[in-house]
Each structure stands twice: as C-alpha cells, then as structure tokens.
Tab-separated table of C-alpha atoms in Angstrom:
chain	number	residue	atom	x	y	z
J	778	MET	CA	82.639	41.646	53.110
J	779	GLU	CA	79.899	43.718	52.895
J	780	ASP	CA	77.968	44.044	49.087
J	781	LEU	CA	80.474	47.584	47.884
J	782	ALA	CA	83.408	46.432	49.474
J	783	LEU	CA	83.436	43.914	47.493
J	784	LEU	CA	82.432	45.247	44.878
J	785	THR	CA	84.779	48.177	44.768
J	786	LYS	CA	87.976	45.829	45.468
J	787	PHE	CA	86.734	44.129	42.876
J	788	ARG	CA	86.352	46.547	40.272
J	789	GLN	CA	89.597	47.970	41.325
J	790	ASP	CA	92.140	45.699	41.476
J	791	LEU	CA	90.351	44.335	38.044
J	792	HIS	CA	90.739	48.140	36.753
J	793	ARG	CA	95.072	48.643	37.549
J	794	ILE	CA	95.260	44.730	35.337
J	795	PRO	CA	93.696	45.562	31.913
J	796	GLU	CA	94.352	43.060	29.174
J	797	LEU	CA	93.283	42.947	25.716
J	798	ASP	CA	90.782	40.981	23.061
J	799	PHE	CA	92.093	36.931	23.993
J	800	ASP	CA	95.420	37.554	25.774
J	801	LEU	CA	93.847	38.095	29.870
J	802	PRO	CA	96.168	35.468	31.445
J	803	GLU	CA	95.849	38.507	34.944
J	804	THR	CA	92.626	38.276	34.233
J	805	ILE	CA	91.928	35.227	34.426
J	806	ALA	CA	94.450	34.765	37.078
J	807	TYR	CA	92.089	37.040	38.803
J	808	VAL	CA	89.033	35.421	38.225
J	809	HIS	CA	90.134	32.008	39.341
J	810	GLY	CA	91.459	33.202	41.954
J	811	VAL	CA	87.798	34.464	43.166
J	812	LEU	CA	85.437	32.108	41.533
J	813	ASP	CA	88.317	28.705	42.878
J	814	GLY	CA	87.468	28.957	46.374
J	815	LEU	CA	84.006	29.049	45.936
J	816	SER	CA	81.816	26.192	45.995
J	817	CYS	CA	81.238	25.455	41.769
J	818	GLU	CA	82.445	23.782	39.105
J	819	VAL	CA	85.096	25.520	37.271
J	820	THR	CA	86.143	25.433	33.638
J	821	SER	CA	87.704	27.048	30.486
J	822	PRO	CA	84.243	26.401	27.972
J	823	CYS	CA	86.855	27.760	25.097
J	824	ARG	CA	90.373	30.031	25.116
J	825	GLY	CA	90.262	32.626	27.479
J	826	CYS	CA	86.823	31.478	29.038
J	827	VAL	CA	86.259	30.997	32.742
J	828	ALA	CA	82.697	29.462	33.058
J	829	ALA	CA	81.645	28.848	37.435
J	830	PHE	CA	78.819	26.476	37.675
J	831	PHE	CA	76.547	26.483	40.551
J	832	ASP	CA	74.392	22.839	41.595
J	833	VAL	CA	71.979	24.645	43.499
J	834	ASP	CA	70.358	21.065	42.875
J	835	ALA	CA	72.358	18.957	43.796
J	836	LYS	CA	73.172	20.843	47.052
J	837	LEU	CA	69.659	21.019	47.756
J	838	GLY	CA	68.469	17.272	47.322
J	839	ARG	CA	66.536	18.427	44.574
J	840	PRO	CA	66.080	17.109	40.505
J	841	HIS	CA	68.360	18.187	38.127
J	842	GLY	CA	66.934	21.227	36.422
J	843	PRO	CA	68.044	24.075	34.044
J	844	ALA	CA	70.200	27.270	34.574
J	845	THR	CA	70.366	30.665	34.507
J	846	ALA	CA	73.416	32.373	33.090
J	847	ILE	CA	75.175	35.374	33.665
J	848	ARG	CA	77.333	36.454	31.597
J	849	ALA	CA	80.558	38.912	32.392
J	850	ASP	CA	83.138	40.711	29.433
J	851	MET	CA	87.245	40.780	30.651
J	852	ASP	CA	88.255	42.276	27.910
J	853	ALA	CA	90.242	46.468	28.237
J	854	LEU	CA	90.527	48.941	25.058
J	855	PRO	CA	94.001	49.842	23.668
J	856	ILE	CA	94.105	53.321	25.273
J	857	THR	CA	96.095	55.528	27.382
J	858	GLU	CA	94.964	56.312	31.771
J	859	ARG	CA	94.207	59.088	32.066
J	860	SER	CA	91.313	59.244	34.961
J	861	GLY	CA	93.479	60.299	37.754
J	862	VAL	CA	91.771	57.776	39.835
J	863	SER	CA	94.521	56.642	42.647
J	864	PHE	CA	93.977	52.916	41.246
J	865	CYS	CA	94.772	53.746	37.509
J	866	SER	CA	95.760	50.842	35.025
J	867	THR	CA	99.695	49.487	35.624
J	868	LYS	CA	99.284	48.600	32.139
J	869	PRO	CA	100.670	51.257	29.348
J	870	GLY	CA	98.276	51.753	26.611
J	871	HIS	CA	95.503	49.560	28.069
J	872	MET	CA	92.513	50.765	30.002
J	873	HIS	CA	89.250	49.444	30.973
J	874	ALA	CA	87.486	52.719	29.285
J	875	CYS	CA	84.026	50.617	28.400
J	876	GLY	CA	82.994	49.415	32.158
J	877	HIS	CA	84.128	45.475	31.447
J	878	ASP	CA	86.027	45.971	35.249
J	879	GLY	CA	82.289	46.882	36.227
J	880	HIS	CA	81.271	44.049	34.461
J	881	MET	CA	83.574	41.342	35.884
J	882	ALA	CA	82.999	43.143	40.099
J	883	MET	CA	79.325	42.373	39.644
J	884	ALA	CA	79.548	38.630	38.049
J	885	LEU	CA	82.114	38.022	41.026
J	886	ALA	CA	79.882	39.461	43.414
J	887	ALA	CA	77.069	37.079	42.272
J	888	ALA	CA	78.869	34.517	42.664
J	889	CYS	CA	80.079	35.287	45.916
J	890	TRP	CA	76.217	35.312	46.923
J	891	VAL	CA	75.387	32.150	45.654
J	892	ASN	CA	77.988	30.709	47.601
J	893	GLU	CA	77.225	32.225	50.460
J	894	VAL	CA	73.588	31.210	50.506
J	895	LEU	CA	74.164	28.352	49.450
J	896	ALA	CA	75.818	27.730	52.766
J	897	GLY	CA	73.339	28.812	54.888
J	898	ASP	CA	69.787	27.516	55.415
J	899	ALA	CA	68.596	25.566	52.819
J	900	THR	CA	64.627	26.528	53.199
J	901	GLU	CA	65.867	30.113	52.172
J	902	ALA	CA	68.489	29.245	49.888
J	903	ALA	CA	66.100	26.782	47.852
J	904	HIS	CA	64.128	30.339	48.041
J	905	LEU	CA	66.543	32.228	46.898
J	906	LEU	CA	67.364	29.997	44.163
J	907	PRO	CA	65.255	28.209	42.332
J	908	ARG	CA	66.960	26.938	39.691
J	909	ASN	CA	71.159	26.079	39.000
J	910	VAL	CA	73.836	28.958	38.502
J	911	LEU	CA	75.905	29.319	35.007
J	912	PHE	CA	78.556	32.605	35.296
J	913	VAL	CA	80.298	33.140	32.058
J	914	PHE	CA	83.473	35.353	31.704
J	915	GLN	CA	84.329	36.034	28.551
J	916	PRO	CA	87.134	37.637	26.069
J	917	ALA	CA	87.322	39.397	23.027
J	918	GLU	CA	84.040	41.924	23.360
J	919	GLU	CA	85.483	44.634	21.751
J	920	THR	CA	87.336	43.217	19.022
J	921	THR	CA	86.008	39.460	16.821
J	922	GLY	CA	83.333	38.536	20.210
J	923	GLY	CA	84.021	36.075	22.341
J	924	ALA	CA	80.400	34.962	23.217
J	925	ARG	CA	80.266	32.936	19.534
J	926	LEU	CA	82.962	31.231	20.734
J	927	VAL	CA	81.783	30.254	23.796
J	928	CYS	CA	78.209	29.871	22.367
J	929	GLU	CA	80.123	27.543	19.754
J	930	SER	CA	82.170	25.537	22.919
J	931	GLY	CA	78.458	23.450	24.351
J	932	VAL	CA	78.981	25.018	27.935
J	933	PHE	CA	75.187	26.090	27.926
J	934	GLU	CA	74.220	22.752	26.823
J	935	ARG	CA	76.582	21.086	29.264
J	936	TYR	CA	75.310	22.938	32.394
J	937	GLY	CA	71.860	22.893	30.689
J	938	ALA	CA	71.517	26.653	30.685
J	939	ASP	CA	68.220	28.500	29.494
J	940	ARG	CA	68.065	31.656	29.587
J	941	ILE	CA	71.102	34.664	30.434
J	942	PHE	CA	71.415	38.069	31.564
J	943	GLY	CA	73.698	40.287	31.000
J	944	PHE	CA	74.389	44.646	31.812
J	945	HIS	CA	76.801	47.530	30.844
J	946	VAL	CA	77.444	50.070	32.046
J	947	TRP	CA	76.625	53.614	30.633
J	948	PRO	CA	76.693	56.773	31.103
J	949	ASP	CA	73.804	58.575	29.721
J	950	LEU	CA	71.956	56.801	32.625
J	951	PRO	CA	71.350	58.545	35.557
J	952	ALA	CA	73.739	56.329	39.078
J	953	GLY	CA	71.888	53.532	39.054
J	954	THR	CA	68.919	53.362	36.540
J	955	ILE	CA	68.537	50.366	35.184
J	956	ALA	CA	67.029	50.481	31.990
J	957	SER	CA	66.000	48.057	29.107
J	958	ARG	CA	62.949	47.229	26.431
J	959	PRO	CA	61.601	44.200	24.863
J	960	GLY	CA	63.002	43.299	22.157
J	961	PRO	CA	65.811	45.129	19.802
J	962	LEU	CA	67.617	46.603	22.468
J	963	LEU	CA	70.917	47.469	20.039
J	964	ALA	CA	71.428	47.349	16.456
J	965	ARG	CA	73.636	45.199	14.507
J	966	ALA	CA	76.839	47.024	13.253
J	967	SER	CA	78.701	45.805	10.473
J	968	GLU	CA	82.058	47.269	8.987
J	969	THR	CA	81.708	48.840	5.369
J	970	HIS	CA	84.036	49.524	3.210
J	971	LEU	CA	84.269	51.065	-0.536
J	972	ASN	CA	87.602	51.260	-2.897
J	973	VAL	CA	86.454	53.525	-6.549
J	974	HIS	CA	88.706	52.008	-8.917
J	975	GLY	CA	89.339	55.346	-11.967
J	976	THR	CA	92.190	56.971	-14.543
J	977	SER	CA	94.305	59.755	-13.414
J	978	SER	CA	95.051	62.639	-15.720
J	979	HIS	CA	96.416	65.726	-14.769
J	980	ILE	CA	93.447	68.083	-14.560
J	981	ALA	CA	94.149	70.632	-17.297
J	982	LYS	CA	93.209	67.201	-19.623
J	983	SER	CA	90.892	65.759	-16.697
J	984	ALA	CA	88.412	64.289	-19.165
J	985	ASP	CA	90.889	61.975	-19.838
J	986	GLY	CA	90.815	60.529	-16.637
J	987	HIS	CA	88.007	58.671	-14.524
J	988	ASP	CA	87.824	61.103	-11.392
J	989	ALA	CA	87.352	58.259	-8.257
J	990	LEU	CA	86.886	61.234	-5.836
J	991	LEU	CA	84.228	62.604	-7.347
J	992	ALA	CA	82.377	59.256	-7.732
J	993	ALA	CA	83.203	58.579	-3.538
J	994	ALA	CA	81.791	61.939	-2.941
J	995	HIS	CA	78.433	61.050	-5.340
J	996	PHE	CA	78.021	58.121	-3.307
J	997	LEU	CA	77.897	59.476	0.057
J	998	THR	CA	75.400	62.074	-1.067
J	999	GLU	CA	73.436	59.005	-2.284
J	1000	VAL	CA	73.754	56.895	0.653
J	1001	GLU	CA	72.578	59.682	3.179
J	1002	THR	CA	69.831	59.796	1.156
J	1003	LEU	CA	68.910	55.980	0.956
J	1004	MET	CA	69.634	56.060	4.259
J	1005	ALA	CA	67.647	58.663	5.524
J	1006	ARG	CA	64.180	56.862	3.616
J	1007	LEU	CA	65.566	53.277	5.395
J	1008	SER	CA	65.012	55.218	8.437
J	1009	GLN	CA	61.392	56.342	8.462
J	1010	GLU	CA	61.226	52.324	8.475
J	1011	GLU	CA	62.428	51.345	11.144
J	1012	PRO	CA	65.774	52.676	12.466
J	1013	CYS	CA	69.047	52.232	10.988
J	1014	LEU	CA	72.369	54.304	10.834
J	1015	LEU	CA	74.915	54.488	7.799
J	1016	LYS	CA	78.060	56.519	8.200
J	1017	PHE	CA	81.486	56.323	7.023
J	1018	GLY	CA	84.579	58.110	9.265
J	1019	HIS	CA	87.327	57.488	6.950
J	1020	MET	CA	87.904	58.584	3.495
J	1021	GLU	CA	91.569	58.317	1.134
J	1022	SER	CA	92.011	59.393	-2.143
J	1023	GLY	CA	94.174	60.846	-5.133
J	1024	THR	CA	98.136	61.426	-4.500
J	1025	VAL	CA	98.225	64.946	-5.426
J	1026	CYS	CA	96.220	68.070	-6.016
J	1027	ASN	CA	96.489	68.495	-10.119
J	1028	ALA	CA	95.895	65.191	-10.874
J	1029	ILE	CA	92.505	63.132	-10.732
J	1030	SER	CA	92.346	60.597	-8.515
J	1031	ALA	CA	92.486	57.634	-9.437
J	1032	SER	CA	91.408	55.865	-6.536
J	1033	SER	CA	88.978	56.133	-3.130
J	1034	ALA	CA	88.793	54.722	-0.172
J	1035	VAL	CA	85.627	55.010	2.063
J	1036	GLU	CA	85.327	53.195	5.124
J	1037	GLY	CA	82.115	52.972	7.921
J	1038	SER	CA	79.952	51.167	10.013
J	1039	LEU	CA	75.895	50.073	8.934
J	1040	ARG	CA	74.107	49.826	12.396
J	1041	VAL	CA	69.811	48.213	11.405
J	1042	PHE	CA	67.908	46.131	14.323
J	1043	SER	CA	67.115	43.300	12.021
J	1044	ASP	CA	68.267	41.197	9.203
J	1045	ASP	CA	65.834	42.378	6.389
J	1046	MET	CA	66.650	45.822	7.300
J	1047	PHE	CA	70.624	44.534	6.793
J	1048	ASP	CA	69.202	42.791	3.181
J	1049	ARG	CA	67.567	46.053	2.387
J	1050	ALA	CA	70.755	48.876	3.705
J	1051	ARG	CA	73.053	46.325	1.942
J	1052	THR	CA	71.163	46.300	-1.674
J	1053	GLY	CA	70.200	49.442	-1.817
J	1054	VAL	CA	74.083	51.423	-0.982
J	1055	GLU	CA	75.549	48.497	-3.836
J	1056	GLN	CA	72.949	50.404	-6.052
J	1057	CYS	CA	74.168	53.768	-4.835
J	1058	ALA	CA	78.136	52.528	-5.236
J	1059	ALA	CA	77.337	51.066	-8.887
J	1060	GLN	CA	75.831	54.415	-10.510
J	1061	ALA	CA	77.794	56.781	-9.001
J	1062	CYS	CA	80.844	54.531	-10.184
J	1063	GLU	CA	79.099	54.029	-13.918
J	1064	ALA	CA	78.585	57.823	-13.783
J	1065	TYR	CA	82.193	57.972	-13.452
J	1066	GLY	CA	83.236	55.951	-15.810
J	1067	CYS	CA	84.583	53.641	-12.801
J	1068	THR	CA	84.212	50.151	-11.033
J	1069	TYR	CA	84.041	49.526	-7.235
J	1070	ASP	CA	84.785	47.160	-4.782
J	1071	LEU	CA	82.235	47.279	-1.372
J	1072	SER	CA	82.307	44.783	1.495
J	1073	PHE	CA	80.143	44.837	4.653
J	1074	ALA	CA	81.597	43.198	7.208
J	1075	THR	CA	79.303	40.448	9.236
J	1076	GLY	CA	79.553	42.174	12.529
J	1077	TYR	CA	77.446	40.927	15.631
J	1078	PRO	CA	73.631	40.168	15.650
J	1079	PRO	CA	71.035	42.983	17.270
J	1080	VAL	CA	71.336	42.239	20.724
J	1081	ASP	CA	67.559	41.444	21.335
J	1082	ASN	CA	65.860	40.521	24.507
J	1083	ASP	CA	63.197	38.136	24.831
J	1084	ARG	CA	59.969	39.267	25.238
J	1085	ALA	CA	58.716	36.183	27.403
J	1086	LEU	CA	61.292	36.674	29.400
J	1087	TYR	CA	62.034	40.010	29.978
J	1088	ALA	CA	58.117	39.967	30.618
J	1089	LEU	CA	59.099	37.933	33.811
J	1090	ALA	CA	62.496	39.714	34.641
J	1091	ALA	CA	60.363	43.331	34.571
J	1092	GLY	CA	57.434	41.562	36.568
J	1093	ALA	CA	60.456	40.280	38.782
J	1094	LEU	CA	62.053	43.465	39.168
J	1095	GLY	CA	59.353	46.226	39.228
J	1096	ASP	CA	59.794	49.971	39.749
J	1097	THR	CA	64.004	49.699	39.759
J	1098	LEU	CA	63.777	49.149	35.772
J	1099	ASP	CA	63.089	51.805	33.741
J	1100	GLY	CA	61.810	51.519	29.984
J	1101	ILE	CA	64.159	52.437	26.873
J	1102	GLU	CA	61.974	54.234	24.066
J	1103	GLU	CA	64.098	53.736	21.166
J	1104	PRO	CA	66.908	51.159	20.943
J	1105	LEU	CA	70.487	52.292	20.909
J	1106	LEU	CA	72.320	52.283	17.548
J	1107	ILE	CA	75.794	50.897	19.755
J	1108	ALA	CA	76.316	47.138	19.169
J	1109	GLU	CA	77.615	43.974	21.901
J	1110	ASP	CA	78.120	41.374	21.084
J	1111	PHE	CA	75.490	39.707	23.499
J	1112	ALA	CA	73.755	39.221	21.156
J	1113	PHE	CA	75.509	35.531	19.866
J	1114	TYR	CA	73.664	34.773	23.037
J	1115	GLN	CA	70.414	36.155	22.605
J	1116	ARG	CA	70.801	33.611	19.316
J	1117	HIS	CA	71.242	30.707	21.507
J	1118	LEU	CA	69.341	30.851	23.949
J	1119	PRO	CA	66.554	33.784	25.339
J	1120	GLY	CA	68.476	35.894	26.909
J	1121	VAL	CA	67.619	40.050	28.151
J	1122	PHE	CA	70.590	42.047	28.169
J	1123	PHE	CA	70.460	46.233	31.334
J	1124	LEU	CA	72.127	48.986	31.017
J	1125	LEU	CA	73.521	50.702	33.545
J	1126	GLY	CA	73.186	54.042	34.642
J	1127	THR	CA	76.481	55.935	36.086
J	1128	GLY	CA	75.462	59.157	35.875
J	1129	THR	CA	79.051	60.533	34.601
J	1130	SER	CA	80.364	63.305	32.118
J	1131	GLU	CA	82.720	60.798	30.387
J	1132	PRO	CA	81.775	58.878	27.817
J	1133	LEU	CA	82.486	55.030	27.042
J	1134	HIS	CA	85.606	54.377	25.599
J	1135	SER	CA	87.229	57.588	27.216
J	1136	ASP	CA	90.171	57.936	28.219
J	1137	LYS	CA	89.329	59.522	31.735
J	1138	PHE	CA	86.451	57.557	31.828
J	1139	HIS	CA	85.172	56.639	35.534
J	1140	MET	CA	82.535	55.707	37.412
J	1141	ASP	CA	81.353	55.432	41.222
J	1142	GLU	CA	81.633	51.848	42.342
J	1143	GLY	CA	78.020	52.358	43.973
J	1144	VAL	CA	76.360	51.988	41.152
J	1145	LEU	CA	77.779	48.756	40.397
J	1146	ALA	CA	75.558	48.036	44.309
J	1147	HIS	CA	71.892	48.390	41.923
J	1148	GLY	CA	73.325	45.706	39.789
J	1149	LEU	CA	74.364	43.339	42.192
J	1150	ALA	CA	71.055	43.449	43.205
J	1151	ALA	CA	68.613	43.371	40.324
J	1152	TYR	CA	71.028	39.886	39.736
J	1153	ARG	CA	70.143	38.217	42.306
J	1154	THR	CA	66.229	39.602	42.134
J	1155	LEU	CA	66.849	37.483	38.751
J	1156	LEU	CA	68.384	34.608	39.609
J	1157	GLY	CA	65.593	33.864	42.439
J	1158	ILE	CA	63.263	34.382	38.957
J	1159	ALA	CA	61.984	30.435	38.693
C-alpha cells in the first residue's frame, strides 16, 4: 500500500476509537494488529504501553549496536467531536483532538517501512538502517505523563536505545512544515494553586473581617508585576484562569481559591518564579490579615532538544527542517524521555484554522507523509 493510503487508513481507523489516559484496550489492540505481523519483537514494558523492537543488526549479521527510538502517544481527550468528518469518533465524549491518531499513524507506517526494508536487499537495508530501531507507543500524555513510566520500565536499556525522536502536529505552521530548534522548545508546566484564608463579616462591619477576596486580588496584581520582570530575563509565564471567593455579595469573603499554570524553560527559573510567587502571597495576605496555602504541581519538565543530536538531525533533514526562533509555552511529556536519553522533538504543521483540543480539530493526512519521510531520514542517521 502506498504511503498516503497507509497513513490515511491508520489515522482514520484510530480516529474512530479514541480512548483516554491508560484505558486504551481498542487502541492497543489496533497497534498490536499492525505490529504483530512484522518482523519485530512486540512487548508491553509498562501499563498501557506497546513497544516494537527491530533487531536490524541480527537481521543483517552485524555486531550488536545501539537503537534509535521513535515515540508516539496513544491517548485522546474527553471532548465531544464536532468536526463533521465521515470517520468521526464512535465513542461519545472522546475525541482525538490533539493529533495523537496522526502520531500513531506515522509511527506505524514507519514500522511497516522498516519491515519492508529488512525484507529486501541486505546492502540497501544496511545503508538505510545503520542502527536498530525501537518504536514506543505510550499512554497518558494528556494526563499524568505516561512517558515517565516508560522510562522507568527499563525498555531503553533493554534494547540499547541511546536516542529518541518524536513529533507533534501543530496547526500554527503551514501544512507539511517540519520545525524545531536546539535547546529549549516547549515549557515546563506546573499547576499553581493558592488558597487564602480570611475572616468573614458583614460589609457594614468590614473592619471586623479579614478580606480573602481583596488579598487574592492583590496577589494577582503582584504576580503580574513579578512575571513581567522575570520574563525579561528568559521566557516564562504564570497566568490564573480560575478564581472562587466568598458566598454572598454583602459579606466579606472568608476564603479565596486561585488556580493557574506556571510555564518556564529551566529549573533555575522555576525556582526563582516559585520563590517570587511565595513572597507575593505572603505580602498580600499579611496586608489583609489572612493566611494562605500555596502549592505547585511537579508537572512535566521542559522539552529541551539535545544540541548534538539536533545538529545531526538538522544535517540529515536539510532544507526540510525549519527553525523556530523562540520556545513555545506549551508542555509535553516527551520531556521525560529527554531526561533519560538524548532526544529531539519536532512540530509538524497542519495549516488548519482549528487549534489543538478543539472539538472541530481536523487535519489532512497528506501532512503525515512529511513526518513519515522525516522518520525515514532520522532512522538513517548512523
């Protein structure tokens, strides 16, 4: 089957059966249905994960060497699809609105290509595949970071993988464009929660209360000033999207809850931002006689492309790779792989108006052919 037809079949089949988090029985069965028929060793290194190892060296009679890993994420989102496509989700409330169906399609098509190469001329296979190949299909990218469990499983050590590549489709880039950058690409994300504790009183006797709402509002303005200053040093962001306070309009609020997300590109900036936010909370609450609890989720680390591996990839991809000037403030659990072994993450343009996580998100499968071609090139790097 030609590349586009194969990619279209895989993507549309998988789009119909979106599943969430670690609960991926139909998706895993589909991935197995493709991989089990290939000349690779298929395993489940950890819950919800499928790995496929092609021992190219053994097939070609070479001394055992390292492997290149390719990653695809399998989970979908709890979204009701309204894209109107003929192959829409068959699972109410579930949708592949983030392109993971496309990521899986590219990886499965790449696995089929590796299998085809190994079944052909040995001399050509040795040229096209100078290393062993490991495909990893992971769960829970959208939730708890399934990549971390994959790393802890020991699968990379078992198969000698010493580098990893991955893609994410990206609507903001023209269709078929492949883009990345050395060093920081995507941010560390940390959910930030502030709970302010005050004392309620009738507004007619406001001096008897401790205004948790006013303290929280003061905190928000101080944090805005703090982050404006820190972002002059390196890109970072802290915004709050949810706030709850008080019970009625004529009583001073006894409690406020403020929830947001911190995005940074280095551990140093994370520490500085966290310290600064703590100071903002302390000062704001002290000013109004309140106390507080402040917490930061561990979150995903920043996606930081290995510079040496990026140089190899850029040299191989040539003009097909575009640069990204500034890192992006989104987060991705591919970062866990990069803390385990050298890795490079790429963005693949879909050129669509609908953003990721939209209930109308759609892409033309033709863009996936560009990602597949890039995977073939990357697997050819010695």
